[in-house]
Amino acid sequence: MSDIINNNFIHNIIKKDLLKNPKKKINTRFPPEPNGYLHLGHAKAIFLNFNLAKKYNGTCNLRFDDTNPKTENLKYIKSIKKDIRWLGYLWNNHSNYTSQYFKKIYQYAKKLIKKNLAYVDQLNQIEIKKFRGTLKEKGINSPFRNQTIKKNLSLFKKMKNGFFKEGEMCLRAKINMKSNFLLLRDPVLYRIIYKNHYHTKKKWCIYPTYDFAHCISDALENITYSLCTLEFLENKKLYKWILKNLNFKKNPPIQYEYSRLNLEYSILSKRKIKILIKKKIIKKWNDPRLLTLSGLRKKGYTPNSINNFCEKIGFTKQNSIIQLKLLESCIRKDLNLTVHRKMAILNPVMLIITNYPKNLKEILKVKNHPTNKNMGFREILFSKKIYIEEEDVKKKILNSKKKISDIKIKLRYAYVIKIYKIIKDKNHNILHILGKYKQNTIGKKLNNSLKNKIIHWVSKKNSIPAIFKFYNKLFLKKNPEKEKNILNIINPNSYYINKGFVENSILTYKINTALQFERLGYFLYINYNIKKNFLIFNKIVSLKQKKYSNKF
Ligand code: ATP
Ligand code: MG
């Protein structure tokens, strides 16, 4: 691990603690709620918790925070485990579930009631909200706040046994309705929910809130550092209050907060991703335009690139919006070293080399990587008809100030070609281009005028049709999390496809191999349609940094 993970403020806290108590255990946990798929923000939390545990020989638990059966689901558990493994992390022993502590948490609730620190409130949710007050106005005590302990115990038991409807009653901590902190104004600890829980089935109809369950689960698992994002800063007071009053006094877990990950032009919130799916903007959680881990994986991101990204952004208490180019530079850097180079044409224009013998079988031996010899060579069959990029035709041929007969281009790894005619249809669309090759120009030193005329190509004989899928940013605004309605800022051009050709040497590669198409970018080979004989690729990232602007 590099200095960044070693030098963040949490690390400094641990170092200090270890100076005082060298035997202190460093136990962390990653506590996802199984109500959606993991995203890049979760990767940040995973990176932090698992790497701290590893560094200090501690443990990191995976605990599913499953206290709300209304939104939680086994399919999310499966996907969360898959994503964590994919990132390369192993959790301590088996995975834990808050639901496995429901019985204990219930006993702890009774303990608070017995200490006269919790009561069953019969106000409904609207009244509770009204009585809570605001930042400016103090709260008002519920008329049920001073019920006897006996009554509270009996009502709580009845709540558990299904005597009441949802929302009719709830258990609240008795803290202080006049506190400056809204969260300390008698927060709800238990609510009634009639919904089958995927683990506990119909056993419970009351469920602890996040605030009540989380600190108790941390304490039961001997977590020493309970790391969460900054919006839980105020919850920390409640976290401490609960543990103190439940007598978890010896080495209680301590909560520390760090800033949440935000990325420009992206949303991470699971609730908002669900809106996009519901409104059919995207089909699934693994859409490559999302920053879910399954979406990034589908696009072609590697675990290494994501871990490097988490390391680069670091851990602070400052909220900020990270630039997309940082994420892109991480995958570019990873793939640059590891993937084979190939040639592909995204928008083909045919170039016919009229002086090239039709039946000549000339095979070019081309390196798979410019610097890594171990990646070997492939053979490309040159031919009279080749495909070049429409954009190159525009920029390097049509835009040239020279007479058409003076225009030369250099085919990468192959010949210098002299262009002499552009054949167009009656609507001025280019049909094809005619050129003549100059013999003995392979591997020869180029004069300066040709240096910026080197273009990639594929030969007709040596290529196979391909579909290229492009995924752009999903939103038109830099900070979509701030928007009232994300549906108003959807980029209409976030997905498109191109049809072109790739070298057929790619047929020898396995599906899910990443490749660099020279001059174009990194692509993931995702499928081969054998029946129709074409390959499918996802664009992962361009070769150079893109400038992001709001203009399209
Ligand atoms: P969302 O807002 O996407 O629903 P969440 O915080 O509700 O996220 P959880 O499943 O409760 O999702 O999160 C599990 C852990 O991941 C928590 O410790 C949480 O703080 C952390 N986490 C979630 N989102 C981010 C983020 N954007 N940046 C850093 N950590 C995050
Ligand atoms: Mg949550």
Coordinates of C-alpha atoms and ligand atoms in Angstrom, one line a residue:
M1 CA 0.0 0.0 0.0
S2 CA 1.3 3.4 -0.8
D3 CA 1.5 6.5 1.4
I4 CA -1.9 7.7 0.6
I5 CA -3.7 5.0 2.5
N6 CA -1.0 5.2 5.2
N7 CA -1.3 8.9 5.6
N8 CA -5.0 9.6 5.8
F9 CA -6.5 11.0 9.0
I10 CA -8.0 7.7 10.1
H11 CA -4.7 6.0 9.9
N12 CA -3.3 8.8 12.2
I13 CA -6.0 8.1 14.7
I14 CA -5.2 4.4 14.7
K15 CA -1.5 5.1 15.0
K16 CA -2.1 7.2 18.1
D17 CA -4.4 4.6 19.6
L18 CA -1.7 1.9 19.0
L19 CA 0.9 4.1 20.8
K20 CA -1.4 4.2 23.8
N21 CA -2.4 0.5 23.6
P22 CA -0.1 -1.6 21.3
K23 CA -2.4 -4.6 21.7
K24 CA -5.5 -2.8 20.4
K25 CA -7.4 -4.8 17.8
I26 CA -8.2 -3.1 14.5
N27 CA -11.5 -4.5 13.5
T28 CA -13.6 -2.8 10.8
R29 CA -16.7 -3.7 8.9
F30 CA -18.3 -2.9 5.6
P31 CA -22.1 -2.7 6.2
P32 CA -24.1 -2.5 3.0
E33 CA -27.8 -2.4 3.1
P34 CA -29.0 -5.1 0.6
N35 CA -31.4 -2.7 -1.2
G36 CA -29.4 -2.2 -4.4
Y37 CA -26.1 -3.0 -6.2
L38 CA -22.8 -1.6 -5.1
H39 CA -21.4 1.5 -6.7
L40 CA -18.1 3.3 -6.8
G41 CA -18.9 5.1 -3.5
H42 CA -19.1 1.7 -1.9
A43 CA -15.8 0.7 -3.5
K44 CA -14.3 3.7 -1.6
A45 CA -15.7 2.4 1.7
I46 CA -14.6 -1.2 0.9
F47 CA -11.1 -0.1 0.0
L48 CA -10.8 1.8 3.3
N49 CA -12.2 -0.8 5.6
F50 CA -10.5 -3.9 4.1
N51 CA -7.1 -2.2 3.6
L52 CA -7.0 -0.8 7.2
A53 CA -7.8 -4.3 8.6
K54 CA -5.1 -5.8 6.3
K55 CA -2.5 -3.3 7.2
Y56 CA -2.9 -3.7 11.0
N57 CA -3.5 -7.5 11.0
G58 CA -7.0 -6.9 12.0
T59 CA -10.3 -8.2 10.5
C60 CA -12.9 -6.7 8.3
N61 CA -16.5 -8.1 8.5
L62 CA -19.0 -8.0 5.8
R63 CA -22.3 -7.2 7.5
F64 CA -25.6 -6.8 5.7
D65 CA -27.5 -4.1 7.3
D66 CA -30.9 -5.7 6.8
T67 CA -33.4 -3.9 9.0
N68 CA -35.9 -2.9 6.4
P69 CA -37.6 -5.8 4.7
K70 CA -39.6 -3.5 2.5
T71 CA -36.6 -2.7 0.3
E72 CA -34.2 -5.5 0.9
N73 CA -33.8 -8.6 -1.2
L74 CA -31.6 -11.7 -1.6
K75 CA -30.6 -10.9 -5.1
Y76 CA -28.8 -7.8 -3.8
I77 CA -26.9 -9.9 -1.3
K78 CA -25.6 -12.2 -4.1
S79 CA -24.5 -9.2 -6.2
I80 CA -22.9 -7.4 -3.3
K81 CA -20.8 -10.5 -2.4
K82 CA -19.8 -11.0 -6.1
D83 CA -18.7 -7.3 -6.4
I84 CA -16.6 -7.4 -3.2
R85 CA -14.9 -10.6 -4.4
W86 CA -14.3 -9.1 -7.8
L87 CA -12.5 -6.1 -6.2
G88 CA -10.2 -8.7 -4.6
Y89 CA -11.3 -8.6 -0.9
L90 CA -12.1 -11.4 1.5
W91 CA -14.2 -10.8 4.5
N92 CA -13.6 -12.3 7.9
N93 CA -15.3 -15.7 8.2
H94 CA -18.8 -15.9 6.9
S95 CA -20.9 -12.8 6.2
N96 CA -22.9 -11.3 9.0
Y97 CA -26.4 -9.9 9.0
T98 CA -28.0 -7.4 11.4
S99 CA -31.0 -9.7 11.3
Q100 CA -29.0 -12.4 13.1
Y101 CA -29.0 -10.1 16.1
F102 CA -32.7 -9.2 16.1
K103 CA -33.4 -11.2 19.3
K104 CA -30.5 -9.5 21.1
I105 CA -31.4 -6.1 19.8
Y106 CA -34.9 -6.7 21.1
Q107 CA -33.5 -7.5 24.5
Y108 CA -31.4 -4.3 24.5
A109 CA -34.5 -2.3 23.7
K110 CA -36.2 -3.8 26.7
K111 CA -33.2 -2.9 28.8
L112 CA -33.6 0.7 27.8
I113 CA -37.2 0.7 28.6
K114 CA -36.4 -0.8 32.0
K115 CA -33.9 2.0 32.6
N116 CA -36.7 4.4 31.7
L117 CA -34.7 5.5 28.7
A118 CA -37.2 4.4 26.1
Y119 CA -41.0 4.5 25.7
V120 CA -43.7 3.3 23.3
D121 CA -45.2 6.3 21.6
Q122 CA -48.7 6.2 20.3
L123 CA -48.4 9.4 18.2
N124 CA -48.6 8.8 14.5
Q125 CA -45.7 9.6 12.2
I126 CA -47.1 13.0 11.2
E127 CA -47.6 14.0 14.8
I128 CA -44.1 12.8 15.7
K129 CA -42.7 14.9 13.0
K130 CA -44.7 17.9 14.1
F131 CA -43.7 17.5 17.8
R132 CA -40.0 17.1 16.9
G133 CA -39.7 20.9 16.1
T134 CA -37.2 22.4 13.7
L135 CA -33.6 23.7 13.9
K136 CA -35.1 27.0 15.2
E137 CA -38.0 25.6 17.3
K138 CA -37.5 23.2 20.2
G139 CA -39.4 20.0 20.2
I140 CA -42.4 19.2 22.4
N141 CA -42.7 16.1 24.6
S142 CA -45.1 13.4 23.5
P143 CA -48.0 12.9 25.9
F144 CA -46.9 9.2 26.1
R145 CA -43.4 10.1 27.2
N146 CA -44.1 9.6 30.8
Q147 CA -45.9 6.3 30.7
T148 CA -44.8 3.8 33.3
I149 CA -42.1 1.3 32.6
K150 CA -44.6 -1.4 33.1
K151 CA -47.0 0.0 30.5
N152 CA -44.1 0.5 28.0
L153 CA -42.9 -3.0 28.4
S154 CA -46.4 -4.4 27.9
L155 CA -47.0 -2.2 24.8
F156 CA -43.6 -3.1 23.4
K157 CA -44.4 -6.8 23.8
K158 CA -47.8 -6.2 22.1
M159 CA -46.0 -4.4 19.3
K160 CA -43.8 -7.4 18.8
N161 CA -46.8 -9.8 18.9
G162 CA -48.6 -8.0 16.1
F163 CA -51.3 -6.3 18.1
F164 CA -51.0 -3.0 16.3
K165 CA -51.0 -1.7 12.7
E166 CA -48.0 -0.2 11.0
G167 CA -47.4 3.3 12.1
E168 CA -49.7 3.0 15.1
M169 CA -46.9 2.8 17.6
C170 CA -43.2 3.0 17.8
L171 CA -40.5 2.7 20.4
R172 CA -38.5 5.9 21.0
A173 CA -35.4 6.7 23.0
K174 CA -36.1 9.1 25.9
I175 CA -33.3 11.6 25.4
N176 CA -34.1 15.3 25.1
M177 CA -36.9 17.0 23.0
K178 CA -35.1 20.3 23.5
S179 CA -31.7 19.2 22.2
N180 CA -30.1 21.4 19.6
F181 CA -29.6 18.2 17.7
L182 CA -32.8 17.0 16.0
L183 CA -31.5 13.5 16.0
L184 CA -31.4 13.5 19.8
R185 CA -35.1 14.5 20.1
D186 CA -36.3 11.1 21.1
P187 CA -35.3 9.2 18.0
V188 CA -37.3 6.2 16.9
L189 CA -35.7 2.9 17.8
Y190 CA -38.2 0.4 16.6
R191 CA -41.1 0.5 14.1
I192 CA -43.8 -1.9 13.0
I193 CA -43.4 -3.4 9.5
Y194 CA -45.6 -6.3 8.2
K195 CA -43.4 -7.7 5.5
N196 CA -41.7 -11.0 5.1
H197 CA -38.0 -10.7 5.8
Y198 CA -35.8 -12.8 3.5
H199 CA -34.0 -14.3 6.5
T200 CA -36.3 -14.1 9.5
K201 CA -39.4 -14.6 7.4
K202 CA -42.5 -13.8 9.5
K203 CA -40.8 -14.1 12.9
W204 CA -40.7 -10.3 13.5
C205 CA -43.2 -7.5 12.7
I206 CA -41.0 -4.9 14.5
Y207 CA -37.7 -3.8 13.2
P208 CA -34.9 -1.7 14.8
T209 CA -33.9 1.5 13.0
Y210 CA -30.5 1.9 11.5
D211 CA -29.3 4.0 14.4
F212 CA -30.4 1.5 17.0
A213 CA -29.2 -1.6 15.2
H214 CA -25.9 -0.3 13.8
C215 CA -24.1 0.6 17.0
I216 CA -25.3 -2.6 18.8
S217 CA -24.2 -4.8 15.8
D218 CA -20.8 -3.1 15.8
A219 CA -20.4 -3.7 19.5
L220 CA -21.5 -7.3 19.3
E221 CA -18.9 -7.9 16.5
N222 CA -16.1 -6.2 18.5
I223 CA -15.7 -3.6 15.8
T224 CA -13.2 -1.0 17.0
Y225 CA -13.4 1.5 14.2
S226 CA -16.9 2.1 12.7
L227 CA -16.2 4.2 9.6
C228 CA -19.0 5.9 7.8
T229 CA -19.7 9.0 5.6
L230 CA -20.0 12.5 6.9
E231 CA -23.8 12.7 6.8
F232 CA -23.7 10.5 9.9
L233 CA -21.9 13.1 11.9
E234 CA -24.9 13.9 14.1
N235 CA -25.8 10.2 14.4
K236 CA -22.5 9.8 16.3
K237 CA -24.0 11.4 19.4
L238 CA -26.9 8.8 19.3
Y239 CA -24.4 6.0 18.6
K240 CA -22.5 6.9 21.7
W241 CA -25.6 7.5 23.8
I242 CA -27.0 4.1 23.0
L243 CA -23.8 2.2 23.7
K244 CA -23.2 4.0 26.9
N245 CA -26.7 3.4 28.2
L246 CA -26.5 -0.3 27.3
N247 CA -23.3 -0.6 29.3
F248 CA -21.0 -1.3 26.4
K249 CA -18.3 0.4 28.3
K250 CA -15.2 -1.6 27.8
N251 CA -13.6 -0.6 24.4
P252 CA -16.8 0.4 22.7
P253 CA -16.6 0.8 18.9
I254 CA -16.1 4.4 17.9
Q255 CA -17.6 6.0 14.8
Y256 CA -15.4 8.1 12.5
E257 CA -16.6 9.9 9.4
Y258 CA -15.0 10.7 6.0
S259 CA -16.4 12.4 3.0
R260 CA -18.7 10.6 0.6
L261 CA -17.5 10.1 -3.0
N262 CA -19.2 12.2 -5.6
L263 CA -18.2 12.2 -9.3
E264 CA -19.0 14.8 -11.9
Y265 CA -21.8 14.0 -14.3
S266 CA -22.8 11.0 -12.3
I267 CA -25.2 9.9 -9.6
L268 CA -24.4 7.2 -7.0
S269 CA -27.4 7.1 -4.9
K270 CA -29.3 3.8 -5.1
R271 CA -32.6 5.5 -4.7
K272 CA -31.9 7.7 -7.8
I273 CA -30.6 4.7 -9.8
K274 CA -33.9 3.0 -9.1
I275 CA -35.7 6.1 -10.5
L276 CA -33.7 5.7 -13.8
I277 CA -34.6 2.1 -14.1
K278 CA -38.3 2.7 -13.3
K279 CA -38.5 5.5 -15.9
K280 CA -36.7 3.2 -18.4
I281 CA -33.8 5.6 -18.9
I282 CA -31.7 2.5 -18.3
K283 CA -32.7 -1.2 -18.1
K284 CA -30.6 -2.6 -15.4
W285 CA -28.2 -1.8 -12.5
N286 CA -25.3 -3.0 -14.6
D287 CA -25.7 -0.4 -17.4
P288 CA -22.2 0.6 -18.4
R289 CA -23.2 4.3 -18.1
L290 CA -23.7 3.9 -14.4
L291 CA -20.9 3.9 -11.8
T292 CA -22.2 0.7 -10.2
L293 CA -19.4 -1.9 -9.9
S294 CA -21.4 -4.2 -12.2
G295 CA -21.8 -1.4 -14.7
L296 CA -18.1 -0.5 -14.6
R297 CA -17.2 -4.2 -15.0
K298 CA -19.5 -4.6 -17.9
K299 CA -17.9 -1.5 -19.5
G300 CA -14.4 -3.0 -19.1
Y301 CA -13.1 -1.5 -15.9
T302 CA -10.7 -3.7 -14.0
P303 CA -10.6 -4.2 -10.2
N304 CA -7.1 -2.8 -10.2
S305 CA -8.2 0.4 -11.8
I306 CA -10.9 0.9 -9.3
N307 CA -8.7 0.2 -6.3
N308 CA -6.1 2.6 -7.7
F309 CA -8.8 5.2 -8.1
C310 CA -9.9 4.8 -4.5
E311 CA -6.3 5.2 -3.4
K312 CA -5.8 8.3 -5.5
I313 CA -8.9 10.1 -4.2
G314 CA -7.8 9.5 -0.6
F315 CA -9.8 9.9 2.6
T316 CA -10.6 13.3 4.1
K317 CA -13.4 15.2 5.8
Q318 CA -13.8 17.6 2.8
N319 CA -16.7 17.0 0.5
S320 CA -15.8 17.5 -3.1
I321 CA -16.7 16.4 -6.6
I322 CA -14.1 14.2 -8.2
Q323 CA -13.4 14.7 -11.9
L324 CA -14.2 11.8 -14.3
K325 CA -10.8 12.2 -15.9
L326 CA -9.2 10.8 -12.7
L327 CA -11.2 7.6 -13.0
E328 CA -10.5 7.4 -16.7
S329 CA -6.8 7.9 -16.1
C330 CA -6.7 4.9 -13.7
I331 CA -8.2 2.5 -16.2
R332 CA -6.1 3.9 -19.1
K333 CA -3.0 3.4 -17.0
D334 CA -3.9 -0.2 -16.1
L335 CA -4.8 -1.3 -19.6
N336 CA -1.9 0.4 -21.3
L337 CA 0.5 -2.1 -19.7
T338 CA -1.6 -5.2 -20.0
V339 CA -3.6 -5.2 -23.3
H340 CA -2.7 -6.2 -26.9
R341 CA -2.9 -3.6 -29.7
K342 CA -5.1 -4.2 -32.7
M343 CA -6.5 -2.1 -35.6
A344 CA -10.1 -1.4 -36.1
I345 CA -12.2 0.9 -38.2
L346 CA -15.2 2.5 -36.7
N347 CA -16.6 4.4 -39.7
P348 CA -15.2 2.6 -42.8
V349 CA -14.4 4.1 -46.2
M350 CA -12.9 1.8 -48.7
L351 CA -9.5 2.6 -50.3
I352 CA -8.7 0.6 -53.4
I353 CA -5.0 0.3 -54.1
T354 CA -5.3 0.0 -57.9
N355 CA -1.6 -0.9 -58.6
Y356 CA -1.6 -3.7 -55.9
P357 CA -1.6 -7.1 -57.5
K358 CA -5.0 -8.8 -56.9
N359 CA -3.6 -12.2 -55.9
L360 CA -0.5 -11.2 -54.0
K361 CA -0.5 -12.8 -50.6
E362 CA 1.6 -10.4 -48.5
I363 CA 1.7 -11.1 -44.8
L364 CA 2.8 -8.3 -42.4
K365 CA 4.2 -9.3 -39.0
V366 CA 2.9 -6.7 -36.5
K367 CA 3.8 -6.3 -32.8
N368 CA 1.0 -6.8 -30.3
H369 CA 2.5 -4.2 -27.9
P370 CA 4.9 -1.4 -28.7
T371 CA 7.2 -2.1 -25.7
N372 CA 6.4 -5.5 -24.3
K373 CA 8.0 -8.1 -26.5
N374 CA 6.4 -10.9 -24.5
M375 CA 3.1 -10.1 -26.0
G376 CA 4.4 -11.3 -29.4
F377 CA 3.2 -10.7 -32.9
R378 CA 0.3 -11.3 -35.2
E379 CA 0.1 -11.7 -38.9
I380 CA -2.0 -9.4 -41.1
L381 CA -2.8 -10.3 -44.7
F382 CA -2.5 -7.1 -46.8
S383 CA -4.9 -6.7 -49.7
K384 CA -5.9 -4.5 -52.6
K385 CA -9.0 -3.3 -50.8
I386 CA -8.6 -1.8 -47.3
Y387 CA -10.8 0.2 -45.0
I388 CA -9.7 3.4 -43.5
E389 CA -11.5 5.8 -41.1
E390 CA -13.9 8.4 -42.4
E391 CA -12.5 10.9 -40.0
D392 CA -9.0 10.4 -41.5
V393 CA -10.4 10.8 -44.9
K394 CA -11.9 14.2 -43.9
K395 CA -8.9 15.5 -42.0
K396 CA -6.0 14.1 -43.9
I397 CA -7.3 13.9 -47.4
L398 CA -10.3 16.2 -48.0
N399 CA -8.9 19.0 -45.8
S400 CA -5.5 19.0 -47.4
K401 CA -4.6 22.1 -49.3
K402 CA -2.6 20.0 -51.8
K403 CA -3.9 18.9 -55.2
I404 CA -5.5 15.5 -54.9
S405 CA -2.7 13.9 -56.9
D406 CA -0.1 15.2 -54.4
I407 CA -1.7 13.7 -51.3
K408 CA 0.1 10.9 -49.6
I409 CA -0.8 8.9 -46.6
K410 CA 1.1 6.3 -44.7
L411 CA -0.6 3.1 -43.6
R412 CA 0.6 2.1 -40.2
Y413 CA 2.9 -0.9 -40.4
A414 CA 2.4 -0.9 -44.3
Y415 CA 2.9 1.2 -47.4
V416 CA 2.9 4.9 -48.3
I417 CA -0.2 5.4 -50.5
K418 CA -0.6 8.1 -53.1
I419 CA -4.2 9.2 -53.4
Y420 CA -5.4 10.0 -56.9
K421 CA -9.2 10.0 -57.0
I422 CA -12.2 10.2 -54.7
I423 CA -15.3 8.5 -56.1
K424 CA -18.6 10.0 -55.0
D425 CA -22.2 9.3 -55.7
K426 CA -24.6 12.0 -57.0
N427 CA -25.3 13.2 -53.5
H428 CA -21.6 13.8 -52.9
N429 CA -21.2 10.9 -50.5
I430 CA -17.9 9.2 -50.8
L431 CA -18.2 5.8 -52.3
H432 CA -14.5 4.9 -52.2
I433 CA -11.0 6.3 -52.7
L434 CA -8.5 5.3 -55.3
G435 CA -4.8 5.2 -54.5
K436 CA -1.5 3.7 -55.6
Y437 CA 1.0 2.1 -53.2
K438 CA 4.7 2.9 -53.3
Q439 CA 6.8 -0.2 -53.2
N440 CA 9.6 -0.6 -50.6
T441 CA 8.0 1.8 -48.1
I442 CA 7.3 -0.6 -45.3
G443 CA 9.6 0.0 -42.3
K444 CA 11.4 2.9 -44.0
K445 CA 12.2 6.2 -42.4
L446 CA 9.5 8.8 -43.1
N447 CA 10.0 12.3 -44.2
N448 CA 8.5 15.0 -42.1
S449 CA 5.5 15.7 -44.3
L450 CA 4.3 12.1 -43.8
K451 CA 4.7 11.9 -40.0
N452 CA 1.3 13.2 -39.2
K453 CA -0.3 11.3 -42.1
I454 CA 0.1 7.8 -40.5
I455 CA -3.3 6.2 -40.3
H456 CA -4.7 2.9 -39.1
W457 CA -6.5 0.6 -41.4
V458 CA -7.8 -3.0 -41.8
S459 CA -7.6 -5.0 -45.0
K460 CA -10.8 -6.4 -46.5
K461 CA -9.4 -9.9 -46.7
N462 CA -8.1 -9.8 -43.1
S463 CA -11.1 -8.3 -41.3
I464 CA -14.4 -9.1 -39.8
P465 CA -17.5 -6.9 -39.3
A466 CA -17.9 -5.4 -35.8
I467 CA -20.3 -3.4 -33.8
F468 CA -18.9 -0.8 -31.4
K469 CA -21.0 0.3 -28.4
F470 CA -20.3 3.7 -27.0
Y471 CA -21.4 4.9 -23.6
N472 CA -21.2 8.5 -22.7
K473 CA -22.0 10.4 -19.5
L474 CA -25.6 10.0 -18.6
F475 CA -26.2 13.6 -17.4
L476 CA -25.7 17.0 -19.0
K477 CA -24.9 18.7 -15.7
K478 CA -21.8 18.4 -13.7
N479 CA -23.5 17.9 -10.3
P480 CA -26.7 15.9 -10.9
E481 CA -27.0 15.0 -7.2
K482 CA -27.9 18.7 -6.7
E483 CA -30.8 18.7 -9.3
K484 CA -34.4 18.5 -8.1
N485 CA -35.3 16.3 -11.0
I486 CA -32.5 14.2 -12.6
L487 CA -34.9 13.3 -15.4
N488 CA -34.6 16.8 -16.8
I489 CA -30.9 16.6 -17.4
I490 CA -30.5 13.2 -19.1
N491 CA -28.0 13.3 -22.0
P492 CA -29.9 12.2 -25.1
N493 CA -26.7 10.9 -26.7
S494 CA -25.4 8.8 -23.8
Y495 CA -25.4 5.6 -25.9
Y496 CA -24.8 5.0 -29.6
I497 CA -23.3 2.3 -31.8
N498 CA -21.0 2.3 -34.8
K499 CA -20.6 -0.4 -37.4
G500 CA -17.2 -1.1 -38.8
F501 CA -14.4 -3.7 -39.0
V502 CA -11.7 -5.2 -36.9
E503 CA -8.7 -7.4 -37.6
N504 CA -9.7 -11.0 -37.6
S505 CA -6.8 -12.0 -35.3
I506 CA -9.2 -11.0 -32.6
L507 CA -11.2 -14.2 -33.2
T508 CA -8.4 -16.0 -31.3
Y509 CA -9.1 -14.0 -28.2
K510 CA -11.5 -14.9 -25.4
I511 CA -14.7 -13.0 -24.9
N512 CA -14.2 -10.3 -22.2
T513 CA -10.7 -9.5 -23.3
A514 CA -9.7 -5.8 -23.3
L515 CA -7.8 -4.5 -26.4
Q516 CA -6.4 -1.2 -27.6
F517 CA -7.6 -0.2 -31.0
E518 CA -4.7 1.9 -32.2
R519 CA -5.5 5.6 -32.3
L520 CA -9.0 5.0 -31.1
G521 CA -9.0 3.8 -27.6
Y522 CA -9.5 0.8 -25.3
F523 CA -12.4 -1.6 -26.0
L524 CA -13.8 -4.7 -24.4
Y525 CA -14.5 -7.7 -26.7
I526 CA -17.9 -8.7 -25.4
N527 CA -19.5 -11.0 -27.9
Y528 CA -19.2 -12.9 -31.2
N529 CA -22.3 -13.5 -33.2
I530 CA -21.3 -16.6 -35.0
K531 CA -24.5 -16.9 -37.1
K532 CA -24.2 -13.4 -38.5
N533 CA -20.4 -13.3 -38.2
F534 CA -19.7 -10.1 -36.4
L535 CA -18.0 -9.2 -33.2
I536 CA -19.3 -6.8 -30.5
F537 CA -17.2 -4.4 -28.5
N538 CA -17.8 -1.9 -25.6
K539 CA -15.7 1.3 -25.6
I540 CA -13.9 1.4 -22.3
V541 CA -12.0 4.7 -22.5
S542 CA -10.3 6.9 -25.1
L543 CA -6.6 7.0 -25.4
K544 CA -6.2 10.6 -24.4
Q545 CA -8.0 12.7 -21.9
K546 CA -11.3 14.0 -23.1
K547 CA -12.4 17.6 -22.3
Y548 CA -15.8 17.5 -20.7
S549 CA -18.1 20.4 -21.5
N550 CA -21.8 20.9 -21.4
K551 CA -21.9 21.4 -25.2
F552 CA -23.0 18.5 -27.3
Ligands
ATP1 P1 -26.8 5.2 -1.2 O1 -27.0 6.6 -0.9 O2 -26.2 4.9 -2.5 O3 -28.1 4.4 -1.1 P2 -26.0 4.2 1.3 O4 -25.1 4.9 2.1 O5 -27.4 4.2 1.7 O6 -25.8 4.6 -0.2 P3 -25.3 1.6 2.2 O7 -25.5 0.3 1.6 O8 -26.0 1.9 3.5 O9 -25.6 2.7 1.1 O10 -23.7 1.8 2.4 C1 -22.7 0.9 2.9 C2 -21.5 1.6 3.2 O11 -20.9 2.3 2.1 C3 -21.7 2.7 4.3 O12 -20.7 2.6 5.2 C4 -21.7 4.0 3.5 O13 -21.2 5.0 4.3 C5 -20.7 3.7 2.4 N1 -21.0 4.5 1.2 C6 -22.1 4.6 0.5 N2 -22.1 5.5 -0.5 C7 -20.9 6.0 -0.4 C8 -20.2 7.1 -1.1 N3 -20.8 7.7 -2.1 N4 -18.9 7.4 -0.8 C9 -18.3 6.7 0.2 N5 -18.9 5.7 1.0 C10 -20.1 5.4 0.7
MG2 MG -27.9 3.4 3.7

